[in-house]
Amino acid sequence: MDDTSQPPALGPGKFRAALARAERGVFTRPAPKSPRVQMKFPRTRVKGSTQALAERLGVSRRTVQRYLAGAATKPRKRLEEALRQETEEQWQPQVRAQARRRAATSGGLVITCRDTFGFTANGTSDDARVRDIMTAVSPSYAARILEAQEHGATDDELQPMLAEAITVSYFRGGGTARAGLRADFRDIEYLRIDF
């Protein structure tokens, strides 16, 4: 792929979702599953305020109170997803922070993907083709990617970072060989990131 063209946009949130799944993979205990416990856990994060929790979840205060009391047990799809997301985003913050620190300082990340990669190198080209790639990304790239995610980077901002990390670790073999090479995601089919 030449430097002047842009890779097509991917589906919403694929890179952010892969990073979130990687974080969930380091949990030492599973996040709560029942709606009542899922309501109780984030409520502790908003200092017990049912009104603040209701606003975060996009429901009424009375709805939060019904779930906390056990009067309601089966949330609608939207509330179920909001509860799951709110719980998992805040679950085991110390375990998550430790895994992120380890990845950024010594462990790096492992990226596994299936995508159509196209690239150019020093005036020669290789047509895009589907590649199954599994590569270890250095801690320095992991630190940049995780810091960007932590600061709210969008998928459009994470995509070139991950592509550069894969280019260096997989296509360049971690060194400066084939220095002009640049790979881009084109049509991602599968993406998994592990700490």
N, CA and C of each residue as an Amber inpcrd file, in Angstrom:
protein
   585
   0.8510000  -1.1590000   0.0000000   0.0000000   0.0000000   0.0000000
   0.8980000   1.2240000   0.0000000   0.6710000   2.1860000  -0.8860000
   1.5610000   3.3360000  -0.9380000   1.2270000   4.3340000   0.1530000
   2.1700000   5.2730000   0.3660000   2.0390000   6.2240000   1.4670000
   0.9130000   7.2270000   1.2880000   0.4110000   7.4140000   0.0710000
  -0.6020000   8.4380000  -0.1620000  -2.0170000   7.9530000   0.0710000
  -2.2480000   6.6660000   0.0180000  -3.6190000   6.1730000   0.2020000
  -3.8620000   5.8290000   1.6640000  -5.1030000   5.9540000   2.0800000
  -5.5010000   5.6480000   3.4500000  -6.1730000   4.2840000   3.4740000
  -5.9290000   3.4830000   4.5230000  -6.6340000   2.2150000   4.6360000
  -8.1090000   2.4670000   4.8980000  -8.9780000   1.5770000   4.4310000
 -10.3990000   1.7660000   4.6640000 -10.7220000   1.6940000   6.1480000
 -11.7850000   2.3620000   6.5320000 -12.2230000   2.3620000   7.9370000
 -12.6910000   0.9720000   8.3330000 -12.4200000   0.6060000   9.5580000
 -12.8500000  -0.6920000  10.0840000 -14.1670000  -0.5380000  10.8130000
 -14.7250000  -1.6630000  11.2130000 -15.9510000  -1.6350000  11.9950000
 -15.7220000  -0.8810000  13.3000000 -16.7760000  -0.4640000  13.9490000
 -16.6340000   0.3760000  15.1430000 -15.9350000  -0.3500000  16.2860000
 -14.8640000   0.2610000  16.7620000 -14.2280000  -0.1800000  17.9890000
 -13.4690000  -1.4770000  17.9880000 -13.0000000  -1.9870000  16.8610000
 -12.3180000  -3.2800000  16.8610000 -11.0320000  -3.2600000  17.6710000
 -10.2530000  -2.1940000  17.5530000  -8.9810000  -2.1300000  18.2630000
  -9.1950000  -1.8780000  19.7510000 -10.0950000  -0.9710000  20.0790000
 -10.4040000  -0.7040000  21.4900000 -11.0090000  -1.9470000  22.1440000
 -11.8810000  -2.6460000  21.4090000 -12.5000000  -3.8610000  21.9470000
 -11.4500000  -4.9460000  22.1910000 -10.4650000  -5.0720000  21.2930000
  -9.4160000  -6.0780000  21.4630000  -8.5720000  -5.7650000  22.6990000
  -8.2800000  -4.4940000  22.9210000  -7.5260000  -4.1130000  24.1130000
  -8.3430000  -4.3510000  25.3830000  -9.6410000  -4.0820000  25.3250000
 -10.5100000  -4.3330000  26.4840000 -10.5770000  -5.8290000  26.7900000
 -10.6650000  -6.6710000  25.7480000 -10.6730000  -8.1270000  25.9580000
  -9.3540000  -8.5910000  26.5670000  -8.2440000  -7.9790000  26.1500000
  -6.9390000  -8.3390000  26.7150000  -6.9070000  -8.0380000  28.2090000
  -7.4710000  -6.8950000  28.5870000  -7.5170000  -6.5500000  30.0110000
  -8.4030000  -7.5290000  30.7860000  -9.5460000  -7.9010000  30.2070000
 -10.4200000  -8.8650000  30.8900000  -9.7320000 -10.2160000  31.0540000
  -8.8110000 -10.5250000  30.1590000  -8.0930000 -11.7970000  30.2160000
  -7.1420000 -11.9160000  31.3960000  -6.7960000 -10.8030000  32.0330000
  -5.8670000 -10.8560000  33.1690000  -6.5850000 -10.8920000  34.5090000
  -7.9110000 -10.7950000  34.5070000  -8.6500000 -10.8260000  35.7670000
  -8.3490000 -12.1220000  36.5050000  -8.1610000 -12.0080000  37.8230000
  -7.9220000 -13.2030000  38.6300000  -9.2220000 -13.8280000  39.1150000
 -10.2980000 -13.0520000  39.0670000 -11.6390000 -13.5520000  39.3900000
 -12.5800000 -13.0220000  38.3220000 -13.6090000 -13.7860000  37.9860000
 -14.5510000 -13.2760000  36.9790000 -15.3650000 -12.1090000  37.5270000
 -15.7170000 -11.2020000  36.6420000 -16.5730000 -10.0710000  37.0190000
 -17.9620000 -10.5930000  37.3600000 -18.6940000  -9.9030000  38.2190000
 -20.0450000 -10.3400000  38.5960000 -20.9550000 -10.4760000  37.3670000
 -21.8650000 -11.4300000  37.4230000 -22.7770000 -11.6790000  36.2980000
 -24.2240000 -11.2990000  36.5980000 -24.6460000 -11.3950000  37.8550000
 -26.0480000 -11.1150000  38.1590000 -26.2990000  -9.6110000  38.1400000
 -27.4510000  -9.1760000  37.6120000 -27.7640000  -7.7440000  37.5400000
 -27.7150000  -7.0410000  38.8960000 -28.1450000  -7.7310000  39.9460000
 -28.1530000  -7.1060000  41.2720000 -26.7280000  -6.8000000  41.7360000
 -25.8310000  -7.7650000  41.5930000 -24.4430000  -7.5570000  41.9990000
 -23.7660000  -6.5550000  41.0650000 -24.1190000  -6.6130000  39.7780000
 -23.5680000  -5.6460000  38.8360000 -24.0030000  -4.2220000  39.1890000
 -25.1830000  -4.0460000  39.7460000 -25.6400000  -2.7230000  40.1950000
 -24.8900000  -2.3030000  41.4620000 -24.6760000  -3.2540000  42.3690000
 -24.0140000  -2.9250000  43.6300000 -22.5610000  -2.5070000  43.4120000
 -21.8640000  -3.2060000  42.5410000 -20.4370000  -2.9260000  42.3560000
 -20.1700000  -1.5070000  41.8450000 -20.7460000  -1.0680000  40.7200000
 -20.4490000   0.3090000  40.2810000 -21.0180000   1.3750000  41.2160000
 -22.0420000   1.0130000  42.0050000 -22.5820000   1.9900000  42.9590000
 -21.5280000   2.3620000  43.9950000 -20.6860000   1.4020000  44.3680000
 -19.6140000   1.7230000  45.3090000 -18.6190000   2.7050000  44.6970000
 -18.4880000   2.7060000  43.3900000 -17.5510000   3.6030000  42.6990000
 -18.0810000   5.0340000  42.5910000 -19.3870000   5.2040000  42.7570000
 -19.9810000   6.5530000  42.7270000 -20.4280000   6.9450000  44.1290000
 -19.7320000   6.4030000  45.1260000 -19.9580000   6.7310000  46.5460000
 -21.3900000   6.4720000  47.0050000 -22.0020000   5.3960000  46.4860000
 -23.3240000   4.9880000  46.9380000 -24.4890000   5.7560000  46.3460000
 -24.2470000   6.6740000  45.4630000 -25.3160000   7.4970000  44.8940000
 -26.0740000   6.7420000  43.8000000 -27.3410000   6.4390000  44.0800000
 -28.1510000   5.7740000  43.0560000 -28.4410000   6.7230000  41.8910000
 -28.5430000   8.0250000  42.1680000 -28.7940000   8.9980000  41.1020000
 -27.6040000   9.0700000  40.1390000 -26.3890000   9.1140000  40.6700000
 -25.1900000   9.1690000  39.8190000 -25.0610000   7.8940000  38.9900000
 -25.3530000   6.7410000  39.5970000 -25.2950000   5.4860000  38.8620000
 -26.3620000   5.4530000  37.7730000 -27.5600000   5.9130000  38.0830000
 -28.6390000   5.9490000  37.0890000 -28.2360000   6.7990000  35.8870000
 -27.5970000   7.9330000  36.1350000 -27.1510000   8.7960000  35.0400000
 -26.0820000   8.1190000  34.1930000 -25.1670000   7.4210000  34.8370000
 -24.1140000   6.7050000  34.0890000 -24.6800000   5.5920000  33.2320000
 -25.7310000   4.9380000  33.7360000 -26.3350000   3.8140000  33.0060000
 -27.4190000   4.2580000  32.0320000 -27.8750000   5.4930000  32.1630000
 -28.9300000   5.9900000  31.2700000 -30.3090000   5.4600000  31.6100000
 -30.5630000   5.2520000  32.9020000 -31.8740000   4.7750000  33.3660000
 -32.3430000   5.6830000  34.4990000 -33.5460000   5.4170000  34.9820000
 -34.0620000   6.2220000  36.0940000 -33.4760000   5.7380000  37.4200000
 -33.5430000   6.6050000  38.4000000 -33.0760000   6.2560000  39.7400000
 -33.9110000   5.1060000  40.3010000 -35.1830000   5.1250000  40.0160000
 -36.0850000   4.0770000  40.5000000 -35.6870000   2.7090000  39.9250000
 -35.2710000   2.6800000  38.6820000 -34.8290000   1.4190000  38.0700000
 -33.6250000   0.8640000  38.8240000 -32.6700000   1.7100000  39.1380000
 -31.4870000   1.2790000  39.9010000 -31.9250000   0.7330000  41.2550000
 -32.8240000   1.4240000  41.9220000 -33.2950000   0.9890000  43.2370000
 -33.9970000  -0.3660000  43.1650000 -34.7820000  -0.5910000  42.1030000
 -35.4780000  -1.8880000  41.9610000 -34.4720000  -3.0410000  41.8220000
 -33.4180000  -2.8370000  41.0420000 -32.4200000  -3.8940000  40.8870000
 -31.6420000  -4.1100000  42.1810000 -31.3150000  -3.0460000  42.8760000
 -30.5890000  -3.1800000  44.1350000 -31.4160000  -3.9150000  45.1880000
 -32.7300000  -3.7000000  45.1790000 -33.6220000  -4.3590000  46.1330000
 -33.9600000  -5.7860000  45.7170000 -33.6370000  -6.1550000  44.4890000
 -33.9590000  -7.4920000  43.9990000 -35.3480000  -7.5960000  43.4110000
 -36.0790000  -6.4820000  43.3110000 -37.4330000  -6.4960000  42.7430000
 -37.4020000  -6.6900000  41.2350000 -36.3700000  -6.2300000  40.5800000
 -36.1930000  -6.4310000  39.1350000 -34.9600000  -7.3100000  38.9490000
 -35.0670000  -8.2830000  38.0180000 -33.9590000  -9.2230000  37.8450000
 -33.5300000  -9.4270000  36.4000000 -34.3510000  -9.0010000  35.4460000
 -34.0210000  -9.2390000  34.0360000 -33.9700000  -7.9160000  33.2790000
 -32.7600000  -7.3440000  33.1510000 -32.6630000  -6.0570000  32.4570000
 -32.8630000  -6.2010000  30.9500000 -33.3220000  -5.1190000  30.3530000
 -33.4150000  -5.0890000  28.8940000 -32.0090000  -5.0910000  28.3130000
 -31.9190000  -5.3860000  27.0250000 -30.6350000  -5.5400000  26.3490000
 -29.7000000  -4.3440000  26.5760000 -30.2050000  -3.1360000  26.4110000
 -29.3700000  -1.9410000  26.5320000 -28.8220000  -1.8030000  27.9560000
 -29.6720000  -2.0010000  28.9580000 -29.2390000  -1.9140000  30.3470000
 -28.2910000  -3.0680000  30.6900000 -28.5860000  -4.2390000  30.1970000
 -27.7180000  -5.3900000  30.4410000 -26.3010000  -5.1100000  29.9280000
 -26.2010000  -4.5630000  28.7160000 -24.9010000  -4.2370000  28.1290000
 -24.2120000  -3.1170000  28.9210000 -24.9580000  -2.1000000  29.3270000
 -24.3860000  -0.9900000  30.1000000 -23.8590000  -1.4890000  31.4450000
 -24.5980000  -2.3690000  32.1070000 -24.1560000  -2.9380000  33.3840000
 -22.8820000  -3.7640000  33.2160000 -22.8740000  -4.6060000  32.1900000
 -21.6960000  -5.4360000  31.9360000 -20.4760000  -4.5630000  31.6690000
 -20.6400000  -3.5770000  30.8180000 -19.5330000  -2.7060000  30.4640000
 -19.0430000  -1.8940000  31.6680000 -19.9640000  -1.3340000  32.4190000
 -19.6110000  -0.5250000  33.5960000 -18.8660000  -1.3770000  34.6270000
 -19.3170000  -2.5970000  34.8340000 -18.6790000  -3.4860000  35.8030000
 -17.2850000  -3.8870000  35.3320000 -17.1630000  -4.3150000  34.0740000
 -15.8740000  -4.7860000  33.5740000 -14.8430000  -3.6650000  33.4650000
 -15.2890000  -2.4540000  33.1840000 -14.3530000  -1.3300000  33.0900000
 -13.7290000  -0.9960000  34.4430000 -14.4350000  -1.3110000  35.5120000
 -13.9480000  -0.9500000  36.8450000 -13.4890000  -2.1530000  37.6730000
 -13.6200000  -3.3450000  37.1300000 -13.3130000  -4.5590000  37.8740000
 -11.7960000  -4.7240000  38.0040000 -11.3270000  -5.0510000  39.1780000
  -9.9380000  -5.3440000  39.5070000  -8.9550000  -4.3160000  38.9110000
  -9.0640000  -3.0710000  39.3240000  -8.1980000  -2.0360000  38.7580000
  -6.7100000  -2.2610000  39.0490000  -6.3790000  -2.8450000  40.1990000
  -4.9720000  -3.0760000  40.5120000  -4.3800000  -4.1810000  39.6490000
  -5.1560000  -5.2260000  39.3950000  -4.6890000  -6.3240000  38.5300000
  -4.4830000  -5.7920000  37.1140000  -5.4290000  -5.0090000  36.6440000
  -5.3430000  -4.4190000  35.3050000  -4.1180000  -3.4980000  35.2040000
  -3.9130000  -2.6510000  36.2060000  -2.7800000  -1.7150000  36.1980000
  -1.4490000  -2.4620000  36.2200000  -1.3780000  -3.5270000  36.9810000
  -0.1520000  -4.3230000  37.0610000   0.1570000  -4.9710000  35.7070000
  -0.8540000  -5.5030000  35.0240000  -0.6530000  -6.1190000  33.7130000
  -0.2120000  -5.0740000  32.6840000  -0.8210000  -3.8950000  32.7160000
  -0.4490000  -2.8190000  31.7950000   1.0020000  -2.3780000  32.0580000
   1.3720000  -2.2450000  33.3240000   2.7340000  -1.8300000  33.6860000
   3.7500000  -2.8750000  33.2110000   3.4350000  -4.1340000  33.4130000
   4.3300000  -5.2160000  32.9890000   4.4850000  -5.2210000  31.4640000
   3.3770000  -5.0180000  30.7400000   3.4400000  -4.9910000  29.2780000
   4.2740000  -3.8120000  28.7810000   4.1620000  -2.6790000  29.4600000
   4.8640000  -1.4670000  29.0250000   6.3380000  -1.4470000  29.4210000
   6.7220000  -2.2610000  30.3850000   8.1100000  -2.2110000  30.8440000
   8.9300000  -3.4390000  30.4790000   8.3040000  -4.6170000  30.4540000
   9.1150000  -5.8110000  30.2020000   8.4610000  -6.8520000  29.3080000
   7.1530000  -6.9880000  29.3730000   6.5100000  -8.0960000  28.6750000
   6.0510000  -7.8280000  27.2590000   5.6620000  -6.5870000  26.9670000
   5.1210000  -6.2780000  25.6480000   3.7280000  -6.8670000  25.4720000
   3.2760000  -6.8770000  24.2360000   1.9750000  -7.4370000  23.8780000
   2.1660000  -8.5140000  22.8230000   1.2100000  -9.4200000  22.7320000
   1.1910000 -10.3880000  21.6430000  -0.0510000 -10.0810000  20.8150000
   0.1720000  -9.8130000  19.5380000  -0.9320000  -9.4880000  18.6360000
  -1.1000000 -10.6440000  17.6570000  -2.3130000 -11.1510000  17.5810000
  -2.6660000 -12.2070000  16.6430000  -3.7670000 -11.6460000  15.7610000
  -3.5790000 -11.7190000  14.4580000  -4.6090000 -11.1790000  13.5740000
  -4.6220000 -11.9040000  12.2390000  -5.7280000 -11.7480000  11.5570000
  -5.8850000 -12.2080000  10.1750000  -6.4000000 -10.9920000   9.4230000
  -5.6280000 -10.5760000   8.4400000  -5.9390000  -9.3420000   7.7440000
  -5.3380000  -9.3820000   6.3580000  -5.8270000  -8.5020000   5.5110000
  -5.2360000  -8.3000000   4.2020000  -4.2190000  -7.1870000   4.3690000
  -2.9430000  -7.5460000   4.3590000  -1.8850000  -6.5600000   4.4980000
  -1.3250000  -6.2290000   3.1250000  -1.1670000  -4.9480000   2.8880000
  -0.4880000  -4.4750000   1.6980000   0.6210000  -3.5690000   2.1550000
   1.7420000  -3.5730000   1.4470000   2.8470000  -2.7290000   1.8660000
   3.7500000  -2.4090000   0.6880000   4.6120000  -1.4370000   0.8910000
   5.6460000  -1.0950000  -0.0800000   6.9770000  -1.0580000   0.6460000
   8.0300000  -1.3430000  -0.0830000   9.3680000  -1.3070000   0.5120000
  10.3850000  -0.8860000  -0.5270000  11.0310000   0.2450000  -0.3070000
  12.1400000   0.7200000  -1.1330000  11.8840000   0.6010000  -2.6350000
  10.7520000   1.0680000  -3.1020000  10.4580000   1.0910000  -4.5280000
   9.8870000  -0.1870000  -5.0900000   9.9110000  -1.2900000  -4.3520000
   9.2880000  -2.5130000  -4.8350000   7.9660000  -2.6710000  -4.1110000
   7.0730000  -3.4180000  -4.6800000   5.7870000  -3.5860000  -4.0030000
   5.4190000  -5.0510000  -3.9460000   4.6080000  -5.3250000  -3.0220000
   4.0510000  -6.6560000  -2.8520000   2.5520000  -6.4460000  -2.7330000
   1.7990000  -7.0420000  -3.6470000   0.3490000  -6.8770000  -3.5990000
  -0.1930000  -7.3750000  -2.2720000  -1.2750000  -6.7510000  -1.8820000
  -1.9030000  -7.1270000  -0.6210000  -2.3840000  -8.5730000  -0.6830000
  -2.2450000  -9.2620000   0.4490000  -2.7700000 -10.6250000   0.5490000
  -3.1240000 -10.9040000   2.0000000  -3.9670000 -11.8800000   2.1930000
  -4.3990000 -12.2480000   3.5360000  -3.2360000 -12.9340000   4.2440000
  -2.9830000 -12.4780000   5.4560000  -1.9130000 -13.0580000   6.2640000
  -2.4510000 -13.3500000   7.6620000  -2.0800000 -14.4940000   8.1710000
  -2.3260000 -14.8230000   9.5760000  -1.0290000 -14.5010000  10.3070000
  -1.1070000 -13.5510000  11.2220000   0.0930000 -13.0810000  11.9030000
  -0.0710000 -13.2380000  13.4040000   0.9910000 -13.7180000  14.0210000
   1.0850000 -13.7290000  15.4840000   2.4770000 -13.2200000  15.8000000
   2.5410000 -12.0910000  16.4990000   3.8390000 -11.4880000  16.7570000
   3.8880000 -10.8340000  18.1240000   5.0560000 -10.8840000  18.7290000
   5.2760000 -10.2130000  20.0110000   5.7130000  -8.7840000  19.7280000
   5.0410000  -7.8480000  20.3480000   5.3260000  -6.4280000  20.1790000
   6.1520000  -5.9620000  21.3680000   7.1750000  -5.1800000  21.1060000
   8.0950000  -4.7420000  22.1600000   7.3950000  -3.8960000  23.2200000
   7.9630000  -3.8660000  24.4220000   7.3750000  -3.0460000  25.4900000
   7.2570000  -1.5610000  25.1190000   8.1820000  -1.0420000  24.3270000
   8.0930000   0.3830000  23.9690000   6.8490000   0.6580000  23.1250000
   6.5430000  -0.2180000  22.1690000   5.3160000  -0.0560000  21.3890000
   4.0870000  -0.3160000  22.2540000   4.1850000  -1.3230000  23.1300000
   3.0660000  -1.6150000  24.0340000   2.7580000  -0.4040000  24.8980000
   3.8000000   0.2640000  25.4010000   3.6000000   1.4450000  26.2500000
   2.8850000   2.5480000  25.4790000   3.2810000   2.7890000  24.2330000
   2.6360000   3.8320000  23.4220000   1.1730000   3.5050000  23.1550000
   0.9000000   2.2470000  22.8240000  -0.4700000   1.8180000  22.5070000
  -1.3540000   1.9130000  23.7530000  -0.8730000   1.4010000  24.8720000
  -1.6630000   1.4100000  26.1070000  -1.8660000   2.8220000  26.6440000
  -0.8580000   3.6710000  26.4960000  -1.0090000   5.0600000  26.9300000
  -2.0520000   5.7790000  26.0810000  -2.0140000   5.5390000  24.7780000
  -3.0090000   6.1550000  23.8900000  -4.4120000   5.6740000  24.2430000
  -4.5600000   4.3750000  24.5070000  -5.8670000   3.8320000  24.8830000
  -6.3480000   4.4680000  26.1770000  -5.4470000   4.5970000  27.1380000
  -5.8000000   5.1670000  28.4320000  -6.2530000   6.6170000  28.3120000
  -5.7150000   7.3260000  27.3440000  -6.0830000   8.7210000  27.1300000
  -7.2600000   8.8650000  26.1590000  -7.9540000   7.7600000  25.8700000
  -9.1770000   7.8160000  25.0790000  -8.9850000   7.8240000  23.5800000
  -7.8780000   7.2860000  23.0860000  -7.6420000   7.2440000  21.6400000
  -8.7460000   6.4620000  20.9360000  -9.1110000   6.9260000  19.7720000
 -10.1250000   6.2550000  18.9610000  -9.4770000   5.1230000  18.1760000
 -10.3010000   4.2980000  17.5320000  -9.7730000   3.2380000  16.6810000
  -8.9340000   3.8110000  15.5440000  -9.3580000   4.9470000  15.0030000
  -8.6020000   5.5730000  13.9190000  -7.2190000   6.0080000  14.3840000
  -7.0670000   6.3110000  15.6610000  -5.7630000   6.6920000  16.2060000
  -4.9420000   5.4650000  16.6140000  -5.6040000   4.3980000  17.0600000
  -4.9010000   3.1800000  17.4650000  -4.4420000   2.3580000  16.2710000
  -5.2020000   2.3800000  15.1910000  -4.9040000   1.5560000  14.0170000
  -3.4780000   1.7610000  13.4990000  -3.0240000   3.0000000  13.2490000
  -1.6580000   3.1430000  12.7440000  -0.5880000   2.7300000  13.7530000
  -0.8760000   2.8840000  15.0420000   0.0890000   2.4540000  16.0670000
   0.2680000   0.9410000  16.0450000  -0.8590000   0.2230000  15.9740000
  -0.7860000  -1.2400000  15.9280000  -0.1440000  -1.7070000  14.6210000
  -0.4670000  -1.0410000  13.5180000   0.1240000  -1.4050000  12.2290000
   1.6340000  -1.1950000  12.2540000   2.0810000  -0.1000000  12.8500000
   3.5240000   0.1610000  12.9490000   4.2010000  -0.8850000  13.8320000
   3.5670000  -1.2340000  14.9460000   4.1320000  -2.2470000  15.8420000
   4.2620000  -3.5930000  15.1280000   3.2520000  -3.9640000  14.3430000
   3.3030000  -5.2200000  13.5870000   4.3630000  -5.1310000  12.4970000
   4.4590000  -3.9930000  11.8390000   5.4710000  -3.8060000  10.7920000
   6.8620000  -4.0530000  11.3460000   7.1640000  -3.4200000  12.4850000
   8.5010000  -3.5390000  13.0670000   8.7660000  -4.9550000  13.5730000
   7.8260000  -5.5240000  14.3130000   8.0830000  -6.8200000  14.9370000
   7.9600000  -7.9980000  13.9740000   7.0540000  -7.9240000  13.0060000
   6.8260000  -9.0700000  12.1240000   7.5290000  -8.9150000  10.7800000
   7.2350000  -7.8250000  10.0900000   7.7640000  -7.6670000   8.7430000
   9.2360000  -7.2520000   8.7250000   9.6740000  -6.4870000   9.7100000
  11.0850000  -6.0790000   9.7620000  11.8980000  -6.9570000  10.7070000
  11.2750000  -7.8710000  11.3540000  11.9920000  -8.7620000  12.2540000
  12.5630000  -8.0750000  13.4740000  11.9430000  -6.9620000  13.8980000
  12.3840000  -6.2670000  15.0980000  13.5720000  -5.3510000  14.8820000
  14.1450000  -5.3400000  13.6920000  15.3240000  -4.5150000  13.4520000
  15.0690000  -3.4400000  12.4160000  16.1600000  -2.9530000  11.8300000
  16.0460000  -1.8850000  10.8280000  16.0880000  -2.4340000   9.4110000
  16.1950000  -3.7370000   9.2530000  16.1690000  -4.3190000   7.9120000
  14.8610000  -3.9490000   7.2280000  14.9210000  -3.7090000   5.9650000
  13.7560000  -3.2830000   5.1760000  13.1200000  -2.0390000   5.8090000
  13.9460000  -1.0360000   6.0730000  13.5170000   0.1620000   6.7930000
  12.3950000   0.9200000   6.1070000  12.2750000   0.8340000   4.7840000
  11.2210000   1.5690000   4.0790000   9.8670000   0.8850000   4.1190000
   9.8020000  -0.3020000   4.6640000   8.5640000  -1.0770000   4.6780000
   7.5410000  -0.4780000   5.6320000   6.2930000  -0.4180000   5.1820000
   5.1960000   0.0250000   6.0440000   3.9650000  -0.8090000   5.7080000
   3.3990000  -1.4410000   6.7010000   2.1970000  -2.2590000   6.4970000
   1.0040000  -1.5600000   7.1310000  -0.1560000  -1.7290000   6.5400000
  -1.3960000  -1.1550000   7.0580000  -2.4690000  -2.2240000   7.1190000
  -3.3560000  -2.0810000   8.0850000  -4.5410000  -2.9340000   8.1270000
  -5.4390000  -2.5370000   6.9620000  -5.9910000  -3.5170000   6.2720000
  -6.8660000  -3.2040000   5.1500000  -8.2660000  -3.7860000   5.3330000
  -8.3440000  -5.0390000   5.7200000  -9.6480000  -5.6990000   5.8300000
  -9.5730000  -6.7320000   6.9490000  -9.5300000  -6.2480000   8.1770000
  -9.2790000  -7.1170000   9.3180000 -10.4230000  -8.1070000   9.5230000
 -10.0620000  -9.3680000   9.6710000 -11.0390000 -10.4340000   9.9100000
 -11.0290000 -10.8740000  11.3610000  -9.8690000 -10.8130000  11.9920000
  -9.7110000 -11.3170000  13.3460000  -8.6140000 -10.5180000  14.0270000
  -8.8020000 -10.1490000  15.2700000  -7.7810000  -9.4380000  16.0280000
  -7.8600000  -9.8570000  17.4820000  -6.7250000 -10.2540000  18.0110000
  -6.6380000 -10.5950000  19.4210000  -5.3470000 -10.0050000  19.9740000
  -5.4440000  -9.4080000  21.1300000  -4.2850000  -8.8200000  21.7950000
  -4.1900000  -9.4540000  23.1800000  -2.9900000  -9.8840000  23.5380000
  -2.7700000 -10.4970000  24.8570000  -1.6180000  -9.8060000  25.5640000
  -1.7350000  -9.7380000  26.8890000  -0.6430000  -9.2130000  27.7180000
   0.3560000 -10.3050000  27.9570000
